[in-house]
Amino acid sequence: MKLLFVCLFAALMLTVLASCGGQADEDGVITLVIWHDKEAEVAAALQTKLDELAPDIIVVLERKSGLTETLKLVGNSPGAAPDMFFFAHDKVGVYSEMRIIVPISDFVDAALLDLFLPKTIEAATYNGRVYQLPLYFETLLFMYNRAIMPDDDVPTNTLDLFRFMQRHTGGGHFGFVEQFNNAYFVGGWMHGFGAEMISADGVPMLDTPEMIAALHYYGRLMRLMPNEAEFATINTLFREGRAAATIGGPWLIPSIREAGIDLGIAPMPIVSETGLPLAPFMGVQGLHVLRVAAENPVRNEAIRTVLNHLISTDIGVALAQASGSAPALAASFDLPVIYNDPMVMMMLETAQTATPMPNIPEMDIMWTVAAGMLVDINFRGHEVEVAAANAQRRAEDLIALMR
Amino acid sequence: MHRSKNLKNALMAWTSLSPALIFIGLIILFPIGYTFYISLTNMNIFNWFDFRVVGLGNYRRALFVFDSGFLRALWITVIWTILNMVLQLVIAFVMASLLNVQKLKYARVYKTILMFPWAMPGYVSILLWRHGIFNAQFGLLNQWLYQLGMEPRRWLADDLTAFVVCMIVNLWLALPFMMMIMDGALKSLDKSYYESALIDGAGWFTRSVRLTIPAIRPIIAPAVIITLFTTFKQFDVIYLMTQQVGAQTGANIHTVLTYAYESAFVTRNYGYSSAVSIIIFAMLIAFSLLVTVLRKRGQSA
């Protein structure tokens, strides 16, 4: 009985694994699988567009939690890996080094890639090759509550912002809040001082004079922020009308509007000391192709068809609207539905100075180390110079270990 | 003839056991063996397919991680384990004793309520404590302080307070299991001993020390050992309460596992991370042997 159970189980597993491949069936229909981690609306918009390729090519979107880690485990397994995945650009370095993805330029003509906003292609480029077909992008935005911060009072530079915070902070209310221990958010301030967390060739840059200046300056603002720095607290304060302004992602906007906040979106303030605007990180979402799929001639051709089919303004717009982000195709911004949307246009403006999240593998370490540095300064009261020097040493050690 | 029958029985037994043994081998022994193999290689994201055996290099490097930070984490882990175990045993015993008071009304209702933390997913419970009670801006404790006209505080910012808070949360999560085991053990005791003790004038404390604890010790021993290991290798409570990326609180109360996670696993150097895992595994095995030896000595004494 037990033996029978084992045999049946093994047969079932083999059937499941074999069915994951997505080969062409007898009628020449090819089924491709795309893994993603997106909201239902975004997936539905993409699925609608991909369904236009049926019946020759059937594309199945599968939502995967823990997508990045799962890909590391099965990304090179023909039976278990998907054909493509839909994710942010910042992992292309890791997957490229692991050799589980192939450049998108193998499928799309270079001339077509010129149709995208240059920053989105820059984000998807690793070691000189483009690994992602960009679909939409997001940047952080300066958001304010018009009931507390009238349009005329919106700070255009960081000194004005600081003064506004001094006037409006107290009694459980705040002039400005953001996740001040999260390197993704504080990155905008670092860039505004000309600092960067890591160089393009993977050298940590946490103790440079520019970084020290940024951290000192930010420390003054931090003292006027709440006792907690994490996502839920910061967003709740803004949604409840207890914070006049915040820097947050477009994904917050639906819940902010639902809370009845009269939301305004403004350009990032200019850093008074440097004359540079706050330059937040930018994330580009798009499709990546798995090597195991690309090496199969039948599926290779189907993937080429899918990718080229997605180079159109309609899907960029549909995805941008579903996700509250901005389309990656430059021509999309000529469409009324886009240029009449102030939030999307503000994202485009911010993107001019935004910094794409570094996509080199070493960046995975920098997020952790930089967050530790911010906590040391903001919560543990360490001297900026000491915390930065410690963080630099730690980052160098961990990167050495990584290699 | 007799020998052939024995052989047949043995063959039959091994054949019957083999599916289970294969299953155990696949889910327990294979991962350990494979992790050990990876620990001898240079597998990282830069050598994902073409990694090769590099000998004990990762172990040499892993031992450098065992710097002052690691020793501090080890020390914290030991204190954490001892304090949690002592408190769990004492509180669970008292609670179980109270639940076994004769003619206690609604005992089943109390028991159900006390089991509640065990029924909830640990992840959810920890985050409820983190954000519902100890959030420095909106948490219940600070709301009370605010109502009393006092300054709110960051409960999880300094090491000692954060350690105590994490211990409270861990106790909340772990007590139901220990209490249930103690309750079962208490119920299995022969009541006639207590009648004699009562006639001799023994009070609750004396009865507990002289009768109850020696009687339930063999029954609860496996549960205590399991909990000991669970507490030693605790990760969720410490990490979710104080170290989540983007929600760090400032407390530096790493246990061995959280320290190894932050020092080794973020590097994506799988050879190195595996070596660290094997070292921690060896420590647990050593700890397990120590507990077994001490237990045997206790039994023979």
XYZ file of C-alpha atoms in Angstrom:
704
model
C 0.000 0.000 0.000
C 2.811 2.347 0.994
C 4.758 1.413 -2.096
C 1.711 2.117 -4.218
C 1.350 5.509 -2.535
C 5.001 6.364 -3.204
C 4.680 5.329 -6.860
C 1.524 7.382 -7.326
C 3.144 10.382 -5.617
C 6.228 10.127 -7.828
C 4.059 9.850 -10.941
C 2.057 12.895 -9.874
C 5.204 14.953 -9.255
C 6.646 14.006 -12.638
C 3.409 14.982 -14.339
C 3.328 18.332 -12.548
C 6.955 19.094 -13.343
C 6.576 18.068 -16.953
C 3.526 20.263 -17.370
C 5.404 23.350 -16.199
C 7.481 23.553 -19.331
C 5.050 25.100 -21.753
C 5.925 23.275 -24.956
C 4.061 23.594 -28.225
C 1.185 21.153 -28.422
C 0.040 19.204 -31.478
C -1.866 22.196 -32.907
C 1.213 24.403 -32.707
C -0.147 26.366 -29.779
C 2.585 27.485 -27.412
C 1.914 28.165 -23.774
C 4.301 30.545 -22.059
C 4.413 31.142 -18.337
C 5.209 34.508 -16.746
C 5.754 34.764 -13.024
C 4.958 38.028 -11.304
C 4.295 39.516 -7.878
C 1.924 42.289 -8.923
C -1.552 43.350 -7.834
C -4.532 41.736 -9.521
C -5.361 44.886 -11.531
C -1.882 45.073 -13.031
C -1.862 41.380 -13.889
C -5.330 41.662 -15.435
C -4.245 44.574 -17.645
C -1.227 42.649 -18.863
C -3.236 39.470 -19.369
C -5.779 41.328 -21.524
C -3.029 42.554 -23.806
C -1.347 39.146 -23.977
C -4.626 37.420 -24.768
C -4.504 39.200 -28.128
C -1.815 36.687 -29.116
C -4.160 33.734 -28.638
C -4.766 31.178 -30.003
C -1.196 30.831 -31.373
C 0.459 31.831 -28.141
C -1.196 31.370 -24.793
C 0.445 33.347 -22.005
C -0.293 32.332 -18.436
C 0.478 34.823 -15.662
C 1.242 33.151 -12.354
C 1.511 35.136 -9.162
C 4.451 33.981 -7.025
C 5.140 35.103 -3.531
C 8.860 35.075 -2.815
C 9.489 35.315 -6.545
C 13.115 36.423 -6.313
C 14.174 33.592 -4.031
C 12.198 30.982 -5.971
C 13.912 32.047 -9.169
C 17.290 31.461 -7.569
C 16.250 27.930 -6.777
C 14.590 26.916 -10.027
C 15.684 29.594 -12.507
C 17.902 27.166 -14.389
C 15.545 24.205 -14.285
C 13.722 23.658 -17.592
C 10.887 21.821 -15.879
C 10.231 24.265 -13.098
C 11.341 27.694 -14.292
C 8.890 30.044 -16.020
C 9.657 31.473 -19.451
C 9.688 35.076 -18.245
C 9.108 37.021 -15.080
C 7.677 40.453 -14.410
C 9.591 42.297 -11.721
C 11.561 45.431 -10.845
C 14.874 46.057 -12.572
C 17.070 45.966 -9.488
C 17.701 42.208 -9.582
C 19.051 42.038 -13.118
C 22.635 42.118 -11.861
C 22.085 39.167 -9.547
C 20.296 37.079 -12.162
C 22.720 38.063 -14.890
C 25.665 36.934 -12.751
C 23.806 33.724 -11.966
C 23.274 33.380 -15.714
C 19.606 32.582 -15.433
C 18.428 35.514 -17.580
C 19.392 36.624 -21.058
C 19.547 40.133 -22.516
C 16.331 41.483 -23.929
C 18.302 42.838 -26.878
C 18.404 39.235 -28.172
C 14.689 39.610 -28.902
C 14.037 43.300 -29.504
C 15.759 45.513 -32.085
C 17.980 48.218 -30.669
C 15.971 50.831 -32.574
C 12.857 49.810 -30.657
C 14.629 50.198 -27.343
C 15.259 53.831 -28.280
C 11.505 54.390 -27.996
C 11.679 54.034 -24.213
C 12.588 56.769 -21.763
C 16.400 56.643 -21.521
C 16.300 56.306 -17.725
C 14.243 53.126 -17.964
C 16.733 51.535 -20.341
C 19.599 52.745 -18.182
C 17.949 51.040 -15.204
C 17.655 47.747 -17.071
C 21.242 47.786 -18.328
C 23.873 45.653 -16.640
C 27.415 45.282 -17.959
C 26.358 47.112 -21.087
C 23.437 44.842 -21.964
C 19.706 45.438 -21.509
C 18.048 42.688 -19.484
C 14.522 43.987 -19.040
C 11.730 45.139 -21.307
C 10.508 48.164 -19.321
C 6.747 48.511 -18.986
C 6.295 51.194 -16.351
C 8.286 52.993 -13.695
C 7.735 54.602 -10.338
C 9.513 57.247 -8.308
C 8.811 58.622 -4.887
C 6.736 61.794 -4.866
C 6.507 64.814 -2.603
C 2.907 64.629 -1.353
C 1.155 67.164 0.817
C -2.166 67.647 2.526
C -3.704 70.845 1.180
C -5.731 71.289 4.363
C -2.512 71.825 6.321
C -0.053 72.867 3.639
C -1.771 75.178 1.145
C -0.361 75.232 -2.385
C 1.297 78.607 -1.714
C 3.048 77.193 1.313
C 4.605 74.176 -0.404
C 8.355 74.374 0.221
C 10.489 74.664 -2.862
C 13.715 74.082 -1.003
C 14.828 72.127 2.017
C 15.343 75.210 4.180
C 11.702 76.179 3.677
C 10.734 72.611 4.433
C 12.725 72.678 7.663
C 11.081 75.945 8.723
C 7.668 74.562 7.889
C 8.417 71.496 10.009
C 9.450 73.673 12.938
C 6.172 75.575 12.736
C 3.913 72.557 12.345
C 5.442 69.891 14.562
C 4.066 69.267 18.035
C 1.190 67.675 19.931
C 1.220 64.525 17.830
C 1.246 66.482 14.557
C 4.113 66.783 12.124
C 5.166 69.118 9.343
C 6.833 66.383 7.322
C 7.268 62.644 7.798
C 9.043 59.891 5.929
C 10.636 56.513 6.629
C 13.843 58.015 7.941
C 15.569 54.708 8.703
C 14.922 53.263 5.269
C 17.763 53.749 2.794
C 15.329 53.682 -0.129
C 13.731 56.892 1.172
C 16.815 58.623 2.551
C 18.570 57.856 -0.749
C 16.869 60.906 -2.282
C 18.536 63.149 0.297
C 21.902 61.480 -0.225
C 21.680 62.091 -3.966
C 20.606 65.680 -3.297
C 23.981 66.207 -1.662
C 25.815 64.510 -4.513
C 26.385 61.321 -2.500
C 25.677 57.769 -3.562
C 25.578 54.571 -1.559
C 27.681 52.547 -3.955
C 29.643 53.267 -7.102
C 28.776 51.680 -10.431
C 31.601 49.176 -9.976
C 30.426 48.064 -6.557
C 32.547 50.141 -4.172
C 30.654 51.303 -1.050
C 30.533 55.093 -0.670
C 29.065 55.554 2.777
C 31.801 57.689 4.322
C 32.358 60.281 1.604
C 32.198 63.987 2.548
C 28.983 64.315 0.534
C 27.386 61.452 2.451
C 28.483 62.886 5.798
C 27.007 66.267 4.849
C 23.726 64.645 3.800
C 23.466 62.666 7.029
C 24.211 65.693 9.187
C 21.597 67.720 7.390
C 19.032 64.959 7.492
C 19.613 64.519 11.217
C 18.214 68.013 11.824
C 14.980 67.117 10.057
C 14.776 63.731 11.678
C 14.558 65.342 15.085
C 11.234 66.822 13.980
C 9.835 63.487 12.861
C 7.864 60.826 14.789
C 9.205 58.257 17.223
C 8.679 55.480 14.693
C 10.072 55.373 11.188
C 8.422 52.325 9.707
C 5.987 52.149 6.806
C 2.685 51.727 8.668
C 3.245 54.551 11.156
C 4.428 57.090 8.606
C 1.596 56.405 6.202
C -1.027 56.343 8.933
C 0.112 59.753 10.165
C -0.325 61.186 6.706
C -3.618 59.423 6.022
C -5.046 60.625 9.335
C -4.149 64.221 8.563
C -1.562 64.380 11.329
C 1.305 65.014 8.952
C 1.315 67.879 6.483
C 3.650 66.325 3.947
C 5.465 63.138 3.142
C 7.632 61.560 0.500
C 6.072 58.314 -0.569
C 5.404 56.051 -3.497
C 2.479 56.278 -5.912
C 1.159 53.017 -4.451
C -0.032 55.048 -1.438
C -2.245 57.389 -3.401
C -5.435 55.270 -3.531
C -5.490 54.814 0.255
C -4.693 58.496 0.836
C -7.565 59.579 -1.401
C -9.827 57.012 0.233
C -9.012 58.600 3.592
C -10.397 61.885 2.275
C -7.096 63.772 2.162
C -7.005 66.684 -0.270
C -3.782 65.479 -1.843
C -1.320 67.726 -3.596
C 1.791 66.575 -5.414
C 4.731 68.909 -5.848
C 8.229 68.788 -7.299
C 10.947 67.570 -4.983
C 12.440 70.421 -2.933
C 15.862 71.720 -3.891
C 18.581 71.097 -1.328
C 19.415 74.631 -0.204
C 23.084 73.776 0.418
C 23.813 72.248 -2.984
C 21.202 73.589 -5.356
C 20.367 70.017 -6.382
C 16.848 68.596 -6.087
C 16.126 65.648 -3.847
C 16.659 62.761 -6.241
C 14.804 59.663 -5.092
C 15.385 56.170 -6.350
C 13.461 55.032 -9.370
C 12.123 51.520 -9.922
C 11.351 50.151 -13.371
C 8.988 47.228 -13.733
C 9.178 44.985 -16.745
C 9.706 41.584 -18.273
C 12.841 39.458 -18.049
C 13.533 36.322 -20.068
C 14.860 33.131 -18.507
C 17.832 31.502 -20.211
C 16.240 28.033 -20.175
C 13.294 29.371 -22.156
C 15.442 31.361 -24.559
C 17.481 28.253 -25.408
C 14.372 26.464 -26.660
C 13.939 27.541 -30.317
C 10.141 27.247 -30.322
C 9.674 29.207 -27.161
C 12.390 31.658 -28.150
C 10.319 32.714 -31.133
C 7.165 32.962 -29.034
C 8.969 35.122 -26.474
C 10.161 37.418 -29.255
C 6.560 37.811 -30.396
C 5.334 38.536 -26.876
C 7.985 41.143 -26.135
C 7.496 42.978 -29.404
C 3.740 42.861 -28.913
C 4.175 44.688 -25.607
C 6.066 47.605 -27.153
C 2.970 49.705 -27.543
C 1.576 52.734 -25.796
C -1.749 51.115 -24.967
C -0.309 48.468 -22.646
C 2.091 50.973 -21.070
C -0.833 53.269 -20.309
C -3.067 50.445 -19.080
C -0.366 49.158 -16.734
C 0.539 52.623 -15.527
C -3.100 53.338 -14.706
C -3.552 49.989 -12.990
C -0.426 50.462 -10.903
C -0.580 54.231 -10.342
C 2.792 54.585 -12.040
C 4.141 56.075 -15.250
C 4.561 54.327 -18.614
C 8.050 53.561 -19.855
C 7.432 54.283 -23.546
C 8.233 57.920 -24.285
C 5.360 58.264 -26.782
C 2.841 57.499 -24.024
C 3.360 60.967 -22.609
C 1.862 62.508 -25.751
C -1.481 60.864 -25.006
C -4.107 63.054 -23.301
C -4.880 60.382 -20.742
C -1.276 60.638 -19.555
C -0.415 64.322 -19.963
C -3.650 65.299 -18.225
C -2.691 63.211 -15.211
C -0.715 65.489 -12.876
C 0.630 62.629 -10.801
C 2.091 60.789 -13.765
C 3.539 63.972 -15.182
C 5.106 64.768 -11.809
C 6.639 61.312 -11.825
C 8.067 62.039 -15.261
C 9.497 65.314 -13.959
C 10.991 63.592 -10.908
C 12.414 60.893 -13.161
C 14.557 63.513 -14.912
C 16.719 63.720 -11.811
C 15.853 60.427 -10.101
C 18.458 57.711 -9.744
C 17.521 54.216 -10.922
C 18.058 51.762 -8.081
C 21.506 50.291 -8.656
C 21.082 46.856 -10.192
C 24.483 45.467 -9.248
C 24.431 42.442 -6.911
C 26.371 44.325 -4.227
C 23.389 46.631 -3.729
C 21.569 43.885 -1.814
C 24.148 44.335 0.922
C 24.023 48.122 0.802
C 20.294 48.264 1.649
C 20.945 46.391 4.885
C 24.147 48.191 5.826
C 22.851 51.682 5.011
C 19.669 51.031 7.012
C 21.836 49.942 9.949
C 23.831 53.162 9.633
C 20.667 55.270 9.670
C 19.373 53.446 12.743
C 22.703 53.968 14.499
C 22.497 57.702 13.846
C 18.776 58.269 14.283
C 17.898 55.901 17.115
C 21.135 54.978 18.822
C 22.554 58.499 18.803
C 25.882 57.553 17.198
C 28.047 60.315 15.730
C 27.480 60.613 11.984
C 31.173 60.227 11.153
C 31.564 57.169 13.386
C 28.403 55.488 12.112
C 29.355 56.173 8.494
C 32.900 54.845 8.977
C 31.587 51.690 10.678
C 29.010 51.160 7.944
C 31.630 51.636 5.241
C 33.881 49.037 6.844
C 31.012 46.624 7.260
C 29.873 47.066 3.669
C 33.407 46.456 2.398
C 33.723 43.306 4.514
C 30.381 41.904 3.395
C 31.039 42.686 -0.270
C 34.394 40.944 0.010
C 32.567 37.948 1.454
C 29.987 38.094 -1.300
C 32.656 37.757 -3.940
C 14.724 -22.799 10.003
C 14.497 -20.449 12.992
C 17.286 -18.269 11.592
C 15.600 -18.059 8.214
C 12.384 -16.952 9.876
C 14.255 -14.215 11.767
C 15.867 -13.037 8.565
C 12.486 -12.989 6.860
C 10.995 -10.968 9.721
C 13.886 -8.520 9.646
C 13.574 -8.143 5.882
C 9.854 -7.603 6.211
C 10.405 -4.988 8.923
C 12.991 -3.086 6.885
C 10.825 -3.269 3.775
C 7.880 -1.859 5.703
C 10.023 0.849 7.195
C 11.843 1.764 4.013
C 9.282 4.287 2.626
C 9.365 6.165 5.920
C 13.158 5.938 6.107
C 13.508 7.169 2.529
C 11.100 10.006 3.278
C 12.981 10.999 6.432
C 16.249 10.717 4.567
C 14.965 13.018 1.825
C 13.545 15.712 4.046
C 16.040 15.641 6.918
C 19.303 13.955 6.069
C 19.638 15.075 2.462
C 19.346 18.823 3.235
C 21.930 18.503 6.003
C 24.271 16.519 3.794
C 23.781 18.881 0.867
C 24.331 21.951 3.058
C 27.582 20.384 4.268
C 28.630 19.748 0.681
C 27.811 23.342 -0.324
C 29.763 24.591 2.691
C 32.877 23.063 1.139
C 32.373 24.925 -2.165
C 32.731 28.493 -3.402
C 29.072 28.682 -4.440
C 27.833 32.271 -4.666
C 25.936 34.263 -7.228
C 29.124 34.743 -9.243
C 29.729 30.971 -9.353
C 26.175 29.766 -9.524
C 26.758 26.945 -12.010
C 30.509 26.487 -11.972
C 31.176 26.365 -8.252
C 33.907 24.024 -7.074
C 35.076 22.430 -3.863
C 37.389 24.738 -1.930
C 37.899 22.647 1.169
C 37.491 24.171 4.589
C 38.064 27.774 3.467
C 34.499 28.803 4.274
C 34.825 27.387 7.786
C 38.026 29.355 8.309
C 36.271 32.519 7.184
C 33.142 31.703 9.189
C 35.232 31.557 12.319
C 36.281 35.156 11.660
C 32.604 36.075 11.849
C 32.722 34.715 15.353
C 34.157 38.021 16.432
C 33.100 40.118 19.403
C 29.674 40.566 17.762
C 29.181 36.834 17.570
C 30.338 36.250 21.129
C 27.933 38.919 22.327
C 25.140 37.254 20.331
C 26.036 33.879 21.821
C 25.980 35.336 25.320
C 22.590 36.969 24.681
C 21.273 33.680 23.266
C 22.319 31.764 26.377
C 20.744 34.323 28.736
C 17.658 34.437 26.530
C 17.305 30.653 26.624
C 17.829 30.318 30.369
C 15.501 33.166 31.356
C 12.772 32.085 28.979
C 12.930 28.485 30.092
C 12.881 29.297 33.787
C 9.984 31.719 33.412
C 8.069 29.376 31.133
C 8.385 26.458 33.520
C 7.447 28.456 36.603
C 4.534 30.322 35.042
C 3.216 27.265 33.188
C 3.375 25.194 36.361
C 1.527 27.803 38.403
C -1.114 28.287 35.699
C -1.581 24.555 35.201
C -1.858 24.071 38.972
C -4.507 26.784 39.138
C -6.412 25.134 36.314
C -6.355 21.892 38.265
C -7.785 23.347 41.441
C -10.634 21.074 42.451
C -14.145 22.278 41.651
C -12.795 25.208 39.608
C -15.693 26.624 37.639
C -15.329 27.244 33.889
C -11.920 25.523 33.805
C -12.438 24.584 30.145
C -13.229 28.177 29.219
C -10.041 29.432 30.902
C -8.055 26.717 29.201
C -9.441 27.646 25.788
C -8.631 31.311 26.354
C -5.131 30.476 27.542
C -4.555 28.353 24.447
C -5.480 31.222 22.152
C -1.931 32.545 21.551
C -0.937 29.103 20.359
C -3.722 29.028 17.796
C -2.660 32.298 16.186
C 0.105 32.352 13.560
C 3.298 33.447 15.307
C 4.107 36.036 12.647
C 0.750 37.761 13.151
C 1.030 37.666 16.940
C 4.511 39.179 16.918
C 3.518 42.003 14.604
C 0.433 42.700 16.720
C 2.664 43.113 19.745
C 5.173 45.159 17.764
C 2.656 47.590 16.325
C -0.336 47.317 18.606
C 1.352 47.509 21.980
C 4.908 48.739 21.556
C 4.664 51.097 18.586
C 6.229 54.317 19.825
C 3.689 56.497 18.030
C 0.393 54.631 18.161
C 1.029 51.734 20.548
C -1.278 51.068 23.458
C 1.413 51.663 26.088
C 2.328 55.066 24.751
C -1.336 55.991 24.422
C -1.704 55.265 28.131
C 1.412 57.308 28.924
C 0.033 60.140 26.824
C -3.314 60.025 28.666
C -1.423 60.172 31.946
C 0.389 63.275 30.760
C 3.720 61.480 30.416
C 6.198 61.545 27.557
C 5.884 58.605 25.140
C 8.974 56.445 24.814
C 10.605 54.114 22.331
C 10.100 50.782 24.045
C 12.250 48.854 21.636
C 15.101 51.316 21.241
C 17.423 50.322 24.061
C 18.837 46.853 24.487
C 17.543 45.983 27.949
C 13.948 47.102 27.416
C 13.840 45.502 24.003
C 15.157 42.253 25.460
C 12.479 42.249 28.160
C 9.768 43.096 25.637
C 10.895 40.297 23.316
C 10.867 37.925 26.262
C 7.298 38.907 27.130
C 6.229 38.228 23.555
C 8.065 34.920 23.474
C 6.445 33.861 26.736
C 3.033 34.805 25.397
C 3.664 32.623 22.362
C 5.279 29.690 24.133
C 3.341 29.386 27.393
C 0.246 27.623 26.010
C 2.298 24.645 24.833
C 4.129 24.236 28.124
C 0.938 24.814 30.083
C -0.909 22.172 28.101
C 1.850 19.626 28.733
C 1.921 20.489 32.446
C -1.852 20.312 32.632
C -1.826 16.843 31.072
C 0.965 15.726 33.395
C -0.877 17.007 36.461
C -4.048 15.235 35.414
C -2.187 11.932 35.143
C -0.995 12.010 38.754
C -2.417 9.605 41.305
C -4.533 11.692 43.705
C -4.071 9.260 46.585
C -0.530 10.598 47.194
C -1.987 14.032 47.811
C -4.554 12.687 50.222
C -1.744 11.201 52.333
C 0.258 14.436 52.072
C -2.758 16.490 53.122
C -3.280 14.229 56.123
C 0.404 14.846 56.979
C -0.310 18.593 56.824
C 1.732 19.412 53.683
C 0.893 22.778 52.100
C 0.702 23.592 48.365
C 4.388 24.526 48.093
C 5.563 21.394 49.888
C 3.249 19.178 47.862
C 4.487 20.796 44.666
C 8.185 20.462 45.501
C 8.065 17.019 47.109
C 5.349 15.329 45.094
C 4.187 17.071 41.960
C 7.446 18.187 40.393
C 9.291 14.857 40.835
C 6.229 13.031 39.506
C 5.742 15.138 36.373
C 9.438 15.576 35.545
C 9.709 12.515 33.267
C 6.434 13.424 31.563
C 7.375 17.018 30.729
C 11.052 16.351 29.974
C 10.606 15.871 26.184
C 8.533 19.057 25.948
C 11.156 20.966 27.925
C 13.916 19.759 25.614
C 11.931 20.680 22.506
C 11.184 24.137 23.915
C 14.802 24.567 24.931
C 15.928 24.142 21.343
C 13.118 26.264 19.962
C 14.092 29.048 22.332
C 17.804 28.725 21.616
C 17.286 29.015 17.878
C 14.630 31.705 18.160
C 14.658 34.034 15.177
C 11.141 35.370 14.533
C 10.529 37.218 17.785
C 13.843 39.067 17.908
C 13.926 39.800 14.181
C 10.325 40.932 13.750
C 10.260 42.961 16.939
C 13.532 44.836 16.442
C 15.329 44.162 13.175
C 12.989 44.170 10.196
C 14.553 46.148 7.352
C 12.965 49.602 7.356
C 11.548 49.054 10.843
C 14.648 48.588 12.958
C 14.178 49.997 16.401
C 17.775 50.661 17.411
C 18.117 47.751 19.826
C 21.155 45.587 19.285
C 20.024 42.274 20.735
C 21.188 39.790 18.163
C 20.869 36.109 18.896
C 23.184 33.661 17.178
C 20.728 33.170 14.343
C 19.868 36.807 13.690
C 23.558 37.670 13.818
C 24.434 34.911 11.370
C 21.599 36.054 9.114
C 22.840 39.634 9.022
C 26.509 38.735 8.765
C 26.407 35.830 6.373
C 23.158 35.360 4.541
C 22.853 38.883 3.126
C 26.072 38.250 1.220
C 24.389 35.577 -0.941
C 27.587 33.596 -0.548
C 25.972 30.210 -0.243
C 29.160 28.303 0.476
C 29.957 30.625 3.323
C 26.363 30.777 4.621
C 26.227 26.986 4.589
C 29.421 26.816 6.633
C 27.870 29.174 9.207
C 24.721 27.018 9.232
C 26.723 23.849 9.788
C 28.643 25.481 12.645
C 25.376 26.516 14.314
C 24.018 23.021 13.665
C 27.097 21.528 15.338
C 26.572 23.821 18.302
C 22.989 22.604 18.637
C 24.079 18.977 18.420
C 26.668 19.607 21.139
C 24.022 21.316 23.234
C 21.678 18.366 22.666
C 24.337 15.867 23.779
C 25.021 17.954 26.865
C 21.325 17.973 27.774
C 21.098 14.204 27.237
C 24.119 13.552 29.452
C 22.809 15.834 32.193
C 19.396 14.162 31.987
C 20.880 10.691 32.289
C 22.961 11.797 35.257
C 19.853 13.246 36.879
C 17.949 10.007 36.333
C 20.734 7.806 37.717
C 21.104 10.101 40.738
